[in-house]
Tab-separated table of C-alpha atoms and ligand atoms in Angstrom:
chain	number	residue	atom	x	y	z
Z	1	MET	CA	22.826	18.735	0.850
Z	2	LYS	CA	22.069	15.071	1.484
Z	3	THR	CA	24.622	13.304	3.637
Z	4	THR	CA	23.275	9.752	3.728
Z	5	SER	CA	23.238	7.546	0.653
Z	6	PRO	CA	19.835	6.129	-0.316
Z	7	LEU	CA	18.920	2.608	0.736
Z	8	THR	CA	19.188	-0.014	-1.982
Z	9	LEU	CA	16.495	-2.646	-2.516
Z	10	GLY	CA	18.933	-5.359	-1.438
Z	11	GLU	CA	19.644	-3.549	1.858
Z	12	PHE	CA	15.961	-2.843	2.392
Z	13	ILE	CA	14.993	-6.505	1.923
Z	14	ILE	CA	17.573	-7.581	4.497
Z	15	ASP	CA	16.567	-4.782	6.929
Z	16	LYS	CA	12.926	-5.819	6.705
Z	17	GLN	CA	13.553	-9.523	7.048
Z	18	ALA	CA	13.392	-9.299	10.829
Z	19	ASP	CA	9.919	-7.663	10.702
Z	20	PHE	CA	8.551	-10.626	8.872
Z	21	GLN	CA	6.700	-13.343	10.678
Z	22	TYR	CA	8.759	-16.213	9.281
Z	23	THR	CA	12.376	-15.146	9.409
Z	24	SER	CA	14.153	-17.977	7.649
Z	25	GLY	CA	15.363	-15.545	4.962
Z	26	GLU	CA	13.565	-17.530	2.312
Z	27	LEU	CA	11.195	-14.748	1.340
Z	28	SER	CA	14.147	-12.360	1.137
Z	29	ARG	CA	15.922	-14.707	-1.269
Z	30	LEU	CA	12.756	-14.993	-3.316
Z	31	LEU	CA	12.401	-11.203	-3.578
Z	32	SER	CA	16.071	-10.960	-4.539
Z	33	ALA	CA	15.495	-13.441	-7.365
Z	34	ILE	CA	12.627	-11.278	-8.637
Z	35	ARG	CA	14.843	-8.184	-8.390
Z	36	LEU	CA	17.508	-9.872	-10.509
Z	37	ALA	CA	15.058	-11.078	-13.162
Z	38	ALA	CA	13.515	-7.591	-13.323
Z	39	LYS	CA	16.899	-6.107	-14.190
Z	40	VAL	CA	17.442	-8.632	-16.996
Z	41	VAL	CA	13.983	-8.002	-18.452
Z	42	ASN	CA	14.457	-4.243	-18.121
Z	43	GLN	CA	17.631	-4.447	-20.169
Z	44	GLU	CA	15.802	-6.268	-22.970
Z	45	VAL	CA	12.644	-4.112	-22.881
Z	46	ASN	CA	14.778	-1.007	-23.259
Z	47	LYS	CA	16.438	-2.440	-26.345
Z	48	ALA	CA	13.097	-3.238	-27.974
Z	49	GLY	CA	13.191	-0.207	-30.263
Z	50	LEU	CA	16.594	-1.261	-31.576
Z	51	VAL	CA	15.562	-4.736	-32.660
Z	52	ASP	CA	15.069	-3.817	-36.324
Z	53	ILE	CA	18.276	-1.797	-36.506
Z	54	ILE	CA	20.342	-4.507	-34.855
Z	55	GLY	CA	18.694	-7.073	-37.100
Z	56	ALA	CA	19.495	-4.986	-40.170
Z	57	MET	CA	23.131	-4.880	-39.068
Z	58	GLY	CA	23.175	-8.648	-38.999
Z	59	ASN	CA	23.442	-8.865	-35.250
Z	60	GLN	CA	20.677	-11.319	-34.705
Z	61	ASN	CA	21.484	-14.558	-32.966
Z	62	VAL	CA	23.872	-17.061	-34.511
Z	63	GLN	CA	21.205	-19.451	-35.718
Z	64	GLY	CA	19.604	-16.519	-37.541
Z	65	GLU	CA	16.473	-17.127	-35.516
Z	66	GLU	CA	13.773	-14.569	-35.317
Z	67	GLN	CA	13.908	-12.271	-32.304
Z	68	GLN	CA	12.059	-13.905	-29.449
Z	69	LYS	CA	8.885	-12.171	-28.355
Z	70	LEU	CA	9.509	-10.161	-25.231
Z	71	ASP	CA	6.680	-11.659	-23.225
Z	72	VAL	CA	8.063	-15.147	-23.873
Z	73	PHE	CA	11.552	-13.916	-23.002
Z	74	ALA	CA	10.342	-12.323	-19.745
Z	75	ASN	CA	8.516	-15.510	-18.828
Z	76	GLU	CA	11.664	-17.566	-19.294
Z	77	VAL	CA	13.813	-15.122	-17.334
Z	78	PHE	CA	11.509	-15.043	-14.302
Z	79	ILE	CA	10.982	-18.792	-14.293
Z	80	ALA	CA	14.735	-19.435	-14.609
Z	81	ALA	CA	15.568	-16.975	-11.802
Z	82	LEU	CA	13.032	-18.576	-9.450
Z	83	ASN	CA	13.823	-22.119	-10.511
Z	84	ASN	CA	17.602	-21.978	-10.469
Z	85	ARG	CA	17.754	-20.354	-7.069
Z	86	GLU	CA	15.268	-22.871	-5.698
Z	87	VAL	CA	13.405	-20.144	-3.820
Z	88	VAL	CA	9.919	-21.439	-4.661
Z	89	CYS	CA	8.227	-24.812	-4.840
Z	90	GLY	CA	5.842	-23.788	-7.608
Z	91	ILE	CA	5.273	-21.138	-10.253
Z	92	ALA	CA	2.126	-20.206	-12.165
Z	93	SER	CA	2.400	-17.788	-15.056
Z	94	GLU	CA	0.027	-16.081	-17.442
Z	95	GLU	CA	2.168	-17.558	-20.215
Z	96	ASN	CA	1.769	-21.200	-19.120
Z	97	GLU	CA	-1.426	-23.205	-19.166
Z	98	ASP	CA	-0.438	-25.261	-16.092
Z	99	PHE	CA	1.554	-24.450	-13.000
Z	100	ILE	CA	5.183	-25.550	-12.760
Z	101	SER	CA	6.335	-27.745	-9.919
Z	102	VAL	CA	9.877	-26.908	-8.818
Z	103	ARG	CA	11.840	-29.833	-7.474
Z	104	PRO	CA	14.472	-28.862	-4.911
Z	105	GLY	CA	18.055	-29.912	-5.529
Z	106	GLU	CA	19.429	-32.643	-3.307
Z	107	ASN	CA	21.126	-30.367	-0.837
Z	108	SER	CA	18.790	-27.403	-0.939
Z	109	GLN	CA	16.073	-26.556	1.522
Z	110	LYS	CA	12.510	-27.264	0.529
Z	111	SER	CA	10.804	-23.986	-0.262
Z	112	LYS	CA	7.361	-23.220	1.126
Z	113	TYR	CA	6.419	-20.465	-1.312
Z	114	VAL	CA	4.559	-20.382	-4.587
Z	115	VAL	CA	4.675	-17.456	-7.013
Z	116	LEU	CA	2.035	-16.394	-9.497
Z	117	ILE	CA	3.264	-14.042	-12.156
Z	118	ASP	CA	2.307	-12.039	-15.200
Z	119	PRO	CA	5.820	-11.692	-16.640
Z	120	LEU	CA	5.081	-8.912	-19.134
Z	121	ASP	CA	1.697	-7.318	-18.784
Z	122	GLY	CA	0.514	-4.941	-21.491
Z	123	SER	CA	3.053	-6.374	-23.942
Z	124	SER	CA	1.064	-5.140	-26.942
Z	125	ASN	CA	2.327	-1.675	-25.925
Z	126	ILE	CA	6.008	-2.432	-26.488
Z	127	ASP	CA	6.033	-1.684	-30.198
Z	128	VAL	CA	4.845	1.856	-29.543
Z	129	ASN	CA	7.212	2.614	-26.677
Z	130	VAL	CA	4.584	2.586	-23.938
Z	131	ASN	CA	5.141	1.243	-20.418
Z	132	VAL	CA	4.800	-2.447	-19.694
Z	133	GLY	CA	5.146	-4.272	-16.413
Z	134	THR	CA	5.637	-7.465	-14.441
Z	135	ILE	CA	3.140	-8.377	-11.707
Z	136	PHE	CA	3.759	-10.984	-9.011
Z	137	SER	CA	1.964	-12.529	-6.074
Z	138	ILE	CA	3.461	-14.804	-3.389
Z	139	TYR	CA	1.736	-17.345	-1.099
Z	140	ARG	CA	2.830	-19.951	1.398
Z	141	ARG	CA	1.914	-23.390	0.126
Z	142	ILE	CA	-0.873	-25.208	1.934
Z	143	SER	CA	0.029	-28.758	0.887
Z	144	PRO	CA	2.758	-30.437	2.988
Z	145	ASP	CA	6.362	-29.289	2.546
Z	146	GLY	CA	8.533	-31.598	0.520
Z	147	THR	CA	5.654	-32.999	-1.584
Z	148	PRO	CA	4.936	-31.813	-5.158
Z	149	VAL	CA	2.852	-28.607	-5.229
Z	150	GLN	CA	-0.848	-28.917	-5.893
Z	151	LEU	CA	-3.342	-26.715	-7.685
Z	152	GLU	CA	-4.815	-25.775	-4.280
Z	153	ASP	CA	-1.513	-24.070	-3.364
Z	154	PHE	CA	-2.198	-21.546	-6.129
Z	155	LEU	CA	-5.975	-21.245	-5.719
Z	156	GLN	CA	-5.857	-19.311	-2.468
Z	157	PRO	CA	-7.838	-16.120	-1.876
Z	158	GLY	CA	-5.852	-12.875	-2.141
Z	159	ASN	CA	-6.160	-12.274	1.594
Z	160	LYS	CA	-3.629	-15.071	2.089
Z	161	GLN	CA	-0.879	-13.371	0.054
Z	162	VAL	CA	2.385	-12.879	1.920
Z	163	ALA	CA	3.847	-10.497	-0.635
Z	164	ALA	CA	2.982	-8.908	-3.961
Z	165	GLY	CA	4.402	-6.317	-6.266
Z	166	TYR	CA	5.081	-5.076	-9.740
Z	167	VAL	CA	7.860	-3.752	-11.896
Z	168	VAL	CA	7.034	-0.917	-14.259
Z	169	TYR	CA	9.413	-0.584	-17.192
Z	170	GLY	CA	9.129	2.981	-18.338
Z	171	SER	CA	10.730	6.407	-18.408
Z	172	SER	CA	12.337	5.058	-15.299
Z	173	THR	CA	12.049	1.480	-14.145
Z	174	MET	CA	10.571	0.897	-10.719
Z	175	LEU	CA	9.931	-2.083	-8.492
Z	176	VAL	CA	7.088	-1.606	-6.021
Z	177	TYR	CA	6.188	-4.249	-3.455
Z	178	THR	CA	4.526	-5.071	-0.187
Z	179	THR	CA	4.934	-7.826	2.371
Z	180	GLY	CA	1.886	-6.614	4.280
Z	181	CYS	CA	3.640	-3.753	6.093
Z	182	GLY	CA	2.957	-0.882	3.703
Z	183	VAL	CA	4.148	-0.322	0.154
Z	184	ASN	CA	7.614	0.789	-0.920
Z	185	GLY	CA	8.883	1.798	-4.341
Z	186	PHE	CA	12.432	1.484	-5.700
Z	187	THR	CA	13.815	3.167	-8.804
Z	188	LEU	CA	16.492	1.525	-10.928
Z	189	ASP	CA	19.681	3.465	-11.528
Z	190	PRO	CA	20.429	2.129	-15.011
Z	191	ALA	CA	24.104	3.115	-14.862
Z	192	LEU	CA	24.753	1.078	-11.723
Z	193	GLY	CA	22.024	-1.545	-12.129
Z	194	VAL	CA	20.862	-0.864	-8.574
Z	195	PHE	CA	17.320	-0.246	-7.305
Z	196	TYR	CA	17.197	2.589	-4.743
Z	197	LEU	CA	14.386	3.313	-2.312
Z	198	SER	CA	12.733	6.323	-3.960
Z	199	HIS	CA	9.117	6.073	-2.760
Z	200	PRO	CA	8.986	4.965	0.900
Z	201	ASP	CA	5.629	4.086	2.444
Z	202	ILE	CA	3.422	4.988	-0.527
Z	203	LYS	CA	-0.142	6.078	0.309
Z	204	ILE	CA	-2.976	6.400	-2.229
Z	205	PRO	CA	-4.893	9.643	-1.732
Z	206	PHE	CA	-8.308	8.921	-0.192
Z	207	LYS	CA	-9.960	10.647	-3.115
Z	208	GLY	CA	-8.627	11.389	-6.578
Z	209	LYS	CA	-9.684	13.031	-9.818
Z	210	ILE	CA	-8.593	10.468	-12.402
Z	211	TYR	CA	-10.712	7.664	-13.805
Z	212	SER	CA	-9.109	5.019	-16.024
Z	213	ILE	CA	-11.262	2.779	-18.189
Z	214	ASN	CA	-11.417	1.685	-21.826
Z	215	GLU	CA	-14.410	3.819	-22.790
Z	216	GLY	CA	-14.488	2.270	-26.251
Z	217	ASN	CA	-16.436	-0.549	-24.626
Z	218	TYR	CA	-18.989	1.880	-23.148
Z	219	ILE	CA	-22.139	0.490	-24.747
Z	220	LYS	CA	-21.248	-3.019	-23.552
Z	221	PHE	CA	-20.718	-2.017	-19.903
Z	222	PRO	CA	-23.166	-2.833	-17.098
Z	223	GLN	CA	-25.570	0.004	-16.231
Z	224	GLY	CA	-23.797	0.804	-12.934
Z	225	ILE	CA	-20.494	1.473	-14.757
Z	226	LYS	CA	-22.230	3.591	-17.409
Z	227	ASP	CA	-23.820	5.648	-14.639
Z	228	TYR	CA	-20.470	6.054	-12.882
Z	229	ILE	CA	-18.795	7.276	-16.090
Z	230	LYS	CA	-21.548	9.868	-16.544
Z	231	TYR	CA	-21.039	10.894	-12.898
Z	232	CYS	CA	-17.284	11.396	-13.572
Z	233	GLN	CA	-18.100	13.593	-16.561
Z	234	GLU	CA	-20.742	15.719	-14.843
Z	235	GLU	CA	-19.945	19.375	-14.165
Z	236	LYS	CA	-20.598	19.479	-10.433
Z	237	GLU	CA	-18.523	20.023	-7.281
Z	238	ASP	CA	-14.960	18.869	-8.149
Z	239	ARG	CA	-16.040	17.184	-11.395
Z	240	PRO	CA	-15.590	16.525	-14.294
Z	241	TYR	CA	-12.737	14.168	-13.482
Z	242	THR	CA	-9.829	13.576	-15.811
Z	243	SER	CA	-9.838	10.463	-18.006
Z	244	ARG	CA	-6.446	8.734	-18.308
Z	245	TYR	CA	-6.052	5.268	-19.809
Z	246	ILE	CA	-2.717	3.874	-20.947
Z	247	GLY	CA	-4.010	0.335	-21.477
Z	248	SER	CA	-1.160	-1.062	-19.415
Z	249	LEU	CA	-2.474	-2.056	-15.991
Z	250	VAL	CA	0.793	-1.536	-14.138
Z	251	ALA	CA	1.263	1.965	-15.535
Z	252	ASP	CA	-2.364	2.995	-14.989
Z	253	PHE	CA	-2.312	1.599	-11.446
Z	254	HIS	CA	1.054	3.202	-10.645
Z	255	ARG	CA	-0.092	6.660	-11.743
Z	256	ASN	CA	-3.389	6.394	-9.871
Z	257	MET	CA	-1.648	5.186	-6.725
Z	258	LEU	CA	0.649	8.204	-6.694
Z	259	LYS	CA	-1.894	10.796	-7.799
Z	260	GLY	CA	-5.222	9.390	-6.613
Z	261	GLY	CA	-7.720	7.838	-8.978
Z	262	VAL	CA	-9.666	4.744	-9.907
Z	263	TYR	CA	-8.900	2.021	-12.461
Z	264	LEU	CA	-11.835	0.023	-13.860
Z	265	TYR	CA	-11.957	-3.088	-16.001
Z	266	PRO	CA	-15.597	-4.136	-15.655
Z	267	SER	CA	-17.517	-6.999	-17.145
Z	268	TYR	CA	-19.081	-6.337	-20.508
Z	269	SER	CA	-21.799	-7.991	-22.506
Z	270	HIS	CA	-19.716	-10.725	-24.155
Z	271	ALA	CA	-17.229	-11.059	-21.232
Z	272	PRO	CA	-19.234	-11.403	-18.007
Z	273	LYS	CA	-16.038	-11.675	-15.937
Z	274	GLY	CA	-14.162	-8.887	-17.690
Z	275	LYS	CA	-10.620	-9.406	-18.971
Z	276	LEU	CA	-8.154	-9.262	-16.120
Z	277	ARG	CA	-6.932	-12.357	-14.296
Z	278	LEU	CA	-7.730	-12.692	-10.630
Z	279	LEU	CA	-4.626	-14.524	-9.456
Z	280	TYR	CA	-1.696	-12.704	-11.035
Z	281	GLU	CA	-3.184	-9.351	-12.049
Z	282	CYS	CA	-6.002	-8.360	-9.692
Z	283	ASN	CA	-5.013	-9.948	-6.360
Z	284	PRO	CA	-1.492	-8.511	-6.261
Z	285	MET	CA	-2.758	-5.065	-7.271
Z	286	ALA	CA	-5.524	-5.329	-4.654
Z	287	PHE	CA	-2.991	-6.212	-1.943
Z	288	LEU	CA	-0.822	-3.236	-2.926
Z	289	ALA	CA	-3.852	-0.929	-3.087
Z	290	GLU	CA	-5.049	-1.922	0.374
Z	291	GLN	CA	-1.572	-1.694	1.851
Z	292	ALA	CA	-1.327	1.827	0.439
Z	293	GLY	CA	-4.664	2.751	2.017
Z	294	GLY	CA	-6.815	2.167	-1.065
Z	295	LYS	CA	-9.413	-0.389	-2.043
Z	296	ALA	CA	-10.088	-3.059	-4.688
Z	297	SER	CA	-13.423	-4.625	-5.568
Z	298	ASP	CA	-15.217	-6.524	-8.313
Z	299	GLY	CA	-17.974	-3.926	-8.067
Z	300	PHE	CA	-19.661	-5.651	-5.128
Z	301	THR	CA	-17.125	-7.796	-3.257
Z	302	ARG	CA	-13.594	-7.230	-1.975
Z	303	ILE	CA	-11.201	-8.712	-4.571
Z	304	MET	CA	-9.029	-10.370	-1.934
Z	305	ASP	CA	-12.024	-12.283	-0.528
Z	306	LEU	CA	-12.905	-13.966	-3.817
Z	307	ASN	CA	-12.300	-17.710	-3.771
Z	308	PRO	CA	-10.551	-18.753	-6.985
Z	309	THR	CA	-11.492	-21.976	-8.712
Z	310	GLU	CA	-9.232	-21.800	-11.782
Z	311	LEU	CA	-5.651	-20.720	-12.370
Z	312	HIS	CA	-6.454	-18.280	-15.162
Z	313	GLU	CA	-9.855	-17.082	-14.048
Z	314	ARG	CA	-10.953	-13.528	-14.710
Z	315	THR	CA	-12.787	-10.984	-12.627
Z	316	PRO	CA	-14.206	-7.502	-13.074
Z	317	PHE	CA	-11.808	-5.096	-11.343
Z	318	VAL	CA	-12.207	-1.681	-9.718
Z	319	CYS	CA	-9.202	-0.417	-7.801
Z	320	GLY	CA	-7.716	2.762	-6.360
Z	321	SER	CA	-8.696	5.595	-4.017
Z	322	ILE	CA	-11.198	4.404	-1.403
Z	323	GLU	CA	-13.726	7.150	-1.988
Z	324	MET	CA	-13.822	6.494	-5.725
Z	325	VAL	CA	-14.027	2.688	-5.490
Z	326	GLU	CA	-16.892	3.026	-3.014
Z	327	LYS	CA	-18.687	5.411	-5.362
Z	328	VAL	CA	-18.457	2.796	-8.133
Z	329	GLU	CA	-19.870	0.155	-5.753
Z	330	GLU	CA	-22.728	2.531	-4.888
Z	331	PHE	CA	-23.611	2.931	-8.579
Z	332	MET	CA	-23.364	-0.833	-9.151
Z	333	GLU	CA	-25.663	-1.524	-6.205
Z	334	ASN	CA	-28.216	1.088	-7.299
Z	335	ALA	CA	-28.293	-0.328	-10.819
Z	336	ARG	CA	-28.755	-3.837	-9.454
Z	337	ARG	CA	-31.702	-2.700	-7.312
Z	338	ASN	CA	-33.330	-0.929	-10.257
Z	339	GLN	CA	-32.983	-3.909	-12.596
I	401	LIG	P1	-2.444	-8.705	-21.221
I	401	LIG	O1	-2.205	-9.520	-19.966
I	401	LIG	O2	-2.838	-9.565	-22.398
I	401	LIG	O3	-1.303	-7.781	-21.500
I	401	LIG	O4	-3.757	-7.843	-20.936
I	401	LIG	C1	-3.830	-7.063	-19.781
I	401	LIG	C2	-3.870	-5.622	-20.168
I	401	LIG	C3	-3.752	-4.675	-19.015
I	401	LIG	O5	-2.432	-4.290	-18.770
I	401	LIG	C4	-4.556	-3.503	-19.481
I	401	LIG	O6	-5.021	-2.729	-18.415
I	401	LIG	C5	-5.661	-4.146	-20.253
I	401	LIG	O7	-5.142	-5.370	-20.726
I	401	LIG	C6	-6.058	-3.320	-21.435
I	401	LIG	O8	-7.077	-3.983	-22.126
I	401	LIG	P2	-7.960	-3.240	-23.228
I	401	LIG	O9	-7.051	-3.035	-24.387
I	401	LIG	O10	-9.095	-4.158	-23.501
I	401	LIG	O11	-8.419	-1.934	-22.637
I	402	LIG	MG1	-1.546	-9.573	-18.302
């Protein structure tokens, strides 16, 4: 029988504060704001299936307005949580064309952090009751404290991230994050509204048997990716591998991290940089993957070494178990040589 009660996310953040290089408590407050927003979004995501029923009962909002789209709602919740608590000096979101500059209140400390966020990734999956997620990435600003944030504060390579994480809203809701000292996962107890440490020090298996890619795009993929898919399907040694693709990055990544596997969103003929966004989708996942002992690449180069030039830029993305990511890179390199 267990005698100790599990650690909550709030306790864990405070415990870990001392390990962190800059111990002003600011990063802890920032992570707490994200934790709070995640709970609010979780509440709403889990009601999504009831929207029509509640609407039919006449319970829509007083102005009779149409139900707000959940990705817009999630965006507003995260921005409000970060803004109102004055824990960041700037926010960039998938939902907003430009970054937001947060002005500190008169008596509050000037924050040195910027957050980049995809508030509700995979939101097209909500209507069919499939997992969605929030992804976030945190940097220290590089422009001087106390001045308005600049684009350059957001356009930093992933290797400069101080923290990153995701929330997966699903059969159970989890928050998984890293501050560069490993990866820890917390599961929400919906009755109490508390995240408990459920997955301490997560490690991605060195090698896995799952590959995750939208194979519907097969004929448009680069030759190296086509060759890798054929390799996965070959009957040899421990292959064929299993194909699993939810179409929700957070959920596909989460499963592969726990079980071992590789997630691929490559370039294709009419999208030379693929689909996923470098700054708030790929970099945070790459940081988590590396911290869990895995790897993330664009097929040739480490994701976290790419130098961004635009807020919403895209990159091909291969991420997961080291052995599998390196195999993809090998196929990409061979195809390039044989071109
Ligand atoms: P979104 O930010 O518009 O939700 O798109 C990102 C999502 C990822 O979660 C997912 O892995 C990918 O798009 C799926 O794309 P596709 O349907 O092309 O396979
Ligand atoms: Mg997205």
